[in-house]
Amino acid sequence: MPPAPWAGACGYGNLYSEGYGTRTAALSTVLFNDGAACGQCYKIACDRKVDPRWCKPGVTVTVTATNLCPPNNALPNDNGGWCNVPRPHFDMAQPAWEKIGVYRGGIIPVMYQRVPCVKKGGVRFKINGHDYFNLVLVTNVAAIGSIKSMDVKSSDSKDWAPMARNWGANWHSLAYLSGKMLSFRLTNSDGQTLEFNNVVPSGWKFGQTFASKLQFN
């Protein structure tokens, strides 16, 4: 199922309503890692040692990975093909970019490191799709921010069933789960596992979002 054009390659949709705001970035192919980096946070600073002309000194900005910056293999990596393999590149939302760079600079050299994500409240689950195709968007993930695996268990089963990454931060199950009370089990990219027991009540409808009280640390 391809992403909706407004949703971005991570599938978060409206970044404001999902709590990501303007501190966001699209990652180049090598950093995006087929969606495995969705939700990760990076602290970024302009690298004045490479070119100080376009840097705002002494400041950093922390952004969340919410999209893919697609490669342009018709252009060289250092002249237009900024997001080509193997180049790391952040295509940042303008308000975030202007925290560290002078607007006229365009492409600026940066230093970056992955940092823990800080979130308010628990992990959230939005269920889209239809009968026999349950597409669950996982958002508001703290700590490393990204999810490595996801399982689901319905109220009429004792067993966890694996879900598959569909695209970005969306995971799908082909089981018939409509209206059943659901639990989810998430393992983040650092290997921490949390069980969200009965986080989705019976009688739910497609399009609804359910907030948990659990969060990664």
Tab-separated table of C-alpha atoms in Angstrom, residues 1-214:
chain	number	residue	atom	x	y	z
A	1	MET	CA	0.000	0.000	0.000
A	2	PRO	CA	1.784	3.193	-1.133
A	3	PRO	CA	1.884	6.204	1.166
A	4	ALA	CA	-0.630	8.974	0.689
A	5	PRO	CA	1.127	11.954	-0.914
A	6	TRP	CA	0.545	14.138	2.158
A	7	ALA	CA	1.700	11.549	4.647
A	8	GLY	CA	5.437	11.529	3.960
A	9	ALA	CA	7.525	8.391	3.703
A	10	CYS	CA	7.085	7.701	7.437
A	11	GLY	CA	3.305	8.036	7.214
A	12	TYR	CA	2.890	10.490	10.088
A	13	GLY	CA	0.489	12.665	8.115
A	14	ASN	CA	-0.139	16.067	9.707
A	15	LEU	CA	3.062	16.695	11.652
A	16	TYR	CA	1.404	19.335	13.827
A	17	SER	CA	-1.527	17.220	14.990
A	18	GLU	CA	0.834	14.295	15.607
A	19	GLY	CA	3.032	16.481	17.803
A	20	TYR	CA	6.157	16.747	15.640
A	21	GLY	CA	5.761	20.416	14.658
A	22	THR	CA	8.476	22.026	12.540
A	23	ARG	CA	11.489	20.379	14.175
A	24	THR	CA	11.570	17.708	11.480
A	25	ALA	CA	13.771	16.445	8.670
A	26	ALA	CA	13.689	14.168	5.666
A	27	LEU	CA	16.667	11.794	5.710
A	28	SER	CA	18.822	10.735	2.798
A	29	THR	CA	18.584	7.125	1.630
A	30	VAL	CA	21.473	5.836	3.736
A	31	LEU	CA	20.091	7.348	6.957
A	32	PHE	CA	16.417	6.559	6.259
A	33	ASN	CA	17.186	2.832	6.024
A	34	ASP	CA	13.905	1.801	4.356
A	35	GLY	CA	11.861	3.465	7.095
A	36	ALA	CA	13.676	1.922	10.052
A	37	ALA	CA	14.832	5.413	11.116
A	38	CYS	CA	11.320	6.911	11.255
A	39	GLY	CA	10.886	8.680	14.580
A	40	GLN	CA	14.569	8.898	15.476
A	41	CYS	CA	15.917	12.209	16.770
A	42	TYR	CA	19.116	13.997	15.735
A	43	LYS	CA	20.947	16.945	17.232
A	44	ILE	CA	22.430	19.016	14.413
A	45	ALA	CA	24.864	21.928	14.294
A	46	CYS	CA	26.379	23.829	11.399
A	47	ASP	CA	30.032	22.839	10.946
A	48	ARG	CA	31.971	26.121	11.052
A	49	LYS	CA	35.276	24.314	10.496
A	50	VAL	CA	34.177	23.403	6.978
A	51	ASP	CA	32.569	26.713	6.012
A	52	PRO	CA	31.770	29.353	8.657
A	53	ARG	CA	30.051	31.800	6.279
A	54	TRP	CA	26.559	30.368	6.626
A	55	CYS	CA	26.664	29.120	10.212
A	56	LYS	CA	24.966	30.515	13.291
A	57	PRO	CA	27.660	29.826	15.910
A	58	GLY	CA	27.068	28.036	19.168
A	59	VAL	CA	23.568	26.727	18.475
A	60	THR	CA	22.087	23.301	17.777
A	61	VAL	CA	18.647	22.061	16.811
A	62	THR	CA	17.079	18.669	17.493
A	63	VAL	CA	14.859	17.241	14.741
A	64	THR	CA	12.776	14.109	14.292
A	65	ALA	CA	13.087	11.939	11.174
A	66	THR	CA	9.666	12.108	9.497
A	67	ASN	CA	10.330	11.627	5.787
A	68	LEU	CA	12.683	10.400	3.069
A	69	CYS	CA	14.764	12.772	0.969
A	70	PRO	CA	14.709	10.868	-2.354
A	71	PRO	CA	17.924	10.358	-4.313
A	72	ASN	CA	18.545	12.027	-7.650
A	73	ASN	CA	21.027	9.744	-9.353
A	74	ALA	CA	21.102	11.938	-12.451
A	75	LEU	CA	23.146	14.470	-10.466
A	76	PRO	CA	26.454	14.080	-8.594
A	77	ASN	CA	26.419	13.721	-4.798
A	78	ASP	CA	28.075	17.106	-4.279
A	79	ASN	CA	25.995	19.074	-6.780
A	80	GLY	CA	22.281	18.404	-6.600
A	81	GLY	CA	22.241	14.712	-5.655
A	82	TRP	CA	22.481	15.546	-1.982
A	83	CYS	CA	20.424	12.565	-0.859
A	84	ASN	CA	22.138	9.948	-3.010
A	85	VAL	CA	23.825	6.890	-1.521
A	86	PRO	CA	26.147	6.939	0.427
A	87	ARG	CA	25.811	10.584	1.455
A	88	PRO	CA	24.204	11.417	4.833
A	89	HIS	CA	21.955	14.455	4.384
A	90	PHE	CA	19.138	16.158	6.309
A	91	ASP	CA	16.486	18.033	4.327
A	92	MET	CA	15.201	20.052	7.256
A	93	ALA	CA	11.982	21.984	7.720
A	94	GLN	CA	12.867	25.651	7.222
A	95	PRO	CA	12.151	26.821	10.808
A	96	ALA	CA	14.491	24.136	12.137
A	97	TRP	CA	17.152	24.842	9.510
A	98	GLU	CA	17.191	28.561	10.236
A	99	LYS	CA	18.064	27.823	13.862
A	100	ILE	CA	21.559	26.814	12.755
A	101	GLY	CA	22.094	28.273	9.268
A	102	VAL	CA	21.859	31.543	7.341
A	103	TYR	CA	19.047	31.220	4.815
A	104	ARG	CA	21.131	32.345	1.805
A	105	GLY	CA	23.582	29.525	2.439
A	106	GLY	CA	21.307	26.854	0.945
A	107	ILE	CA	23.238	23.624	1.520
A	108	ILE	CA	25.439	23.863	4.622
A	109	PRO	CA	27.890	21.405	6.204
A	110	VAL	CA	26.679	19.964	9.497
A	111	MET	CA	27.742	17.864	12.439
A	112	TYR	CA	25.099	15.517	13.812
A	113	GLN	CA	24.474	12.837	16.402
A	114	ARG	CA	21.477	10.699	17.231
A	115	VAL	CA	19.973	11.638	20.585
A	116	PRO	CA	17.102	10.303	22.720
A	117	CYS	CA	13.671	11.626	21.770
A	118	VAL	CA	11.738	13.417	24.508
A	119	LYS	CA	7.949	12.974	24.330
A	120	LYS	CA	4.962	13.911	26.448
A	121	GLY	CA	2.555	11.116	27.306
A	122	GLY	CA	2.570	7.551	26.044
A	123	VAL	CA	2.976	5.840	22.698
A	124	ARG	CA	-0.016	6.331	20.370
A	125	PHE	CA	-1.608	3.944	17.879
A	126	LYS	CA	-3.794	5.007	14.935
A	127	ILE	CA	-5.672	2.204	13.163
A	128	ASN	CA	-6.398	2.620	9.469
A	129	GLY	CA	-7.246	0.125	6.723
A	130	HIS	CA	-10.247	-2.187	6.532
A	131	ASP	CA	-11.343	-5.709	7.483
A	132	TYR	CA	-8.416	-8.153	7.068
A	133	PHE	CA	-6.011	-5.260	6.481
A	134	ASN	CA	-5.240	-3.486	9.740
A	135	LEU	CA	-2.716	-0.682	9.234
A	136	VAL	CA	-1.410	0.689	12.526
A	137	LEU	CA	0.566	3.932	12.683
A	138	VAL	CA	2.822	4.136	15.750
A	139	THR	CA	3.642	7.662	16.938
A	140	ASN	CA	4.968	9.641	19.901
A	141	VAL	CA	7.771	7.166	20.595
A	142	ALA	CA	10.395	8.364	23.084
A	143	ALA	CA	14.006	7.228	23.645
A	144	ILE	CA	15.469	5.958	20.360
A	145	GLY	CA	12.180	6.853	18.677
A	146	SER	CA	12.032	4.031	16.144
A	147	ILE	CA	10.367	0.617	16.214
A	148	LYS	CA	12.094	-2.612	15.132
A	149	SER	CA	9.202	-5.068	15.481
A	150	MET	CA	5.517	-5.117	16.396
A	151	ASP	CA	3.058	-7.832	17.434
A	152	VAL	CA	-0.689	-7.832	18.010
A	153	LYS	CA	-2.965	-9.937	20.227
A	154	SER	CA	-6.752	-9.814	20.118
A	155	SER	CA	-9.043	-10.441	23.072
A	156	ASP	CA	-10.096	-13.837	21.668
A	157	SER	CA	-6.518	-15.138	21.391
A	158	LYS	CA	-3.760	-16.088	23.815
A	159	ASP	CA	-0.984	-15.728	21.266
A	160	TRP	CA	0.951	-12.771	19.919
A	161	ALA	CA	0.945	-12.515	16.109
A	162	PRO	CA	3.747	-10.671	14.298
A	163	MET	CA	2.940	-7.592	12.259
A	164	ALA	CA	4.949	-6.469	9.234
A	165	ARG	CA	6.316	-3.034	8.469
A	166	ASN	CA	4.148	-1.779	5.630
A	167	TRP	CA	5.863	1.566	5.092
A	168	GLY	CA	7.561	4.029	7.399
A	169	ALA	CA	6.004	3.883	10.866
A	170	ASN	CA	2.991	1.875	9.647
A	171	TRP	CA	2.662	-1.810	10.520
A	172	HIS	CA	0.016	-4.181	9.184
A	173	SER	CA	-1.814	-7.367	10.125
A	174	LEU	CA	-3.936	-9.384	7.708
A	175	ALA	CA	-5.962	-11.024	10.491
A	176	TYR	CA	-9.603	-10.220	11.154
A	177	LEU	CA	-9.345	-7.866	14.130
A	178	SER	CA	-12.261	-5.490	13.509
A	179	GLY	CA	-13.955	-4.363	16.711
A	180	LYS	CA	-11.942	-6.691	18.976
A	181	MET	CA	-10.056	-5.486	22.033
A	182	LEU	CA	-6.387	-5.322	21.006
A	183	SER	CA	-2.996	-5.406	22.672
A	184	PHE	CA	0.274	-4.454	20.986
A	185	ARG	CA	3.843	-5.461	21.735
A	186	LEU	CA	6.595	-3.171	20.493
A	187	THR	CA	10.344	-3.649	20.417
A	188	ASN	CA	12.300	-0.503	19.671
A	189	SER	CA	15.549	-0.275	17.734
A	190	ASP	CA	17.526	-0.477	20.976
A	191	GLY	CA	15.884	-3.802	21.855
A	192	GLN	CA	13.548	-2.595	24.627
A	193	THR	CA	10.136	-4.316	24.555
A	194	LEU	CA	6.872	-2.970	25.962
A	195	GLU	CA	3.448	-4.619	26.052
A	196	PHE	CA	0.438	-2.343	25.648
A	197	ASN	CA	-2.256	-4.605	27.030
A	198	ASN	CA	-5.831	-3.852	25.958
A	199	VAL	CA	-4.784	-0.411	24.670
A	200	VAL	CA	-7.516	-0.604	22.000
A	201	PRO	CA	-11.007	-1.190	23.472
A	202	SER	CA	-13.606	-3.391	21.848
A	203	GLY	CA	-15.874	-1.651	19.366
A	204	TRP	CA	-13.139	0.528	17.855
A	205	LYS	CA	-13.483	1.966	14.350
A	206	PHE	CA	-10.934	2.455	11.581
A	207	GLY	CA	-9.452	5.954	11.715
A	208	GLN	CA	-9.369	6.155	15.502
A	209	THR	CA	-6.237	6.906	17.558
A	210	PHE	CA	-5.552	5.349	20.951
A	211	ALA	CA	-3.087	6.808	23.441
A	212	SER	CA	-1.334	4.525	25.893
A	213	LYS	CA	0.120	5.365	29.281
A	214	LEU	CA	3.365	3.515	28.575
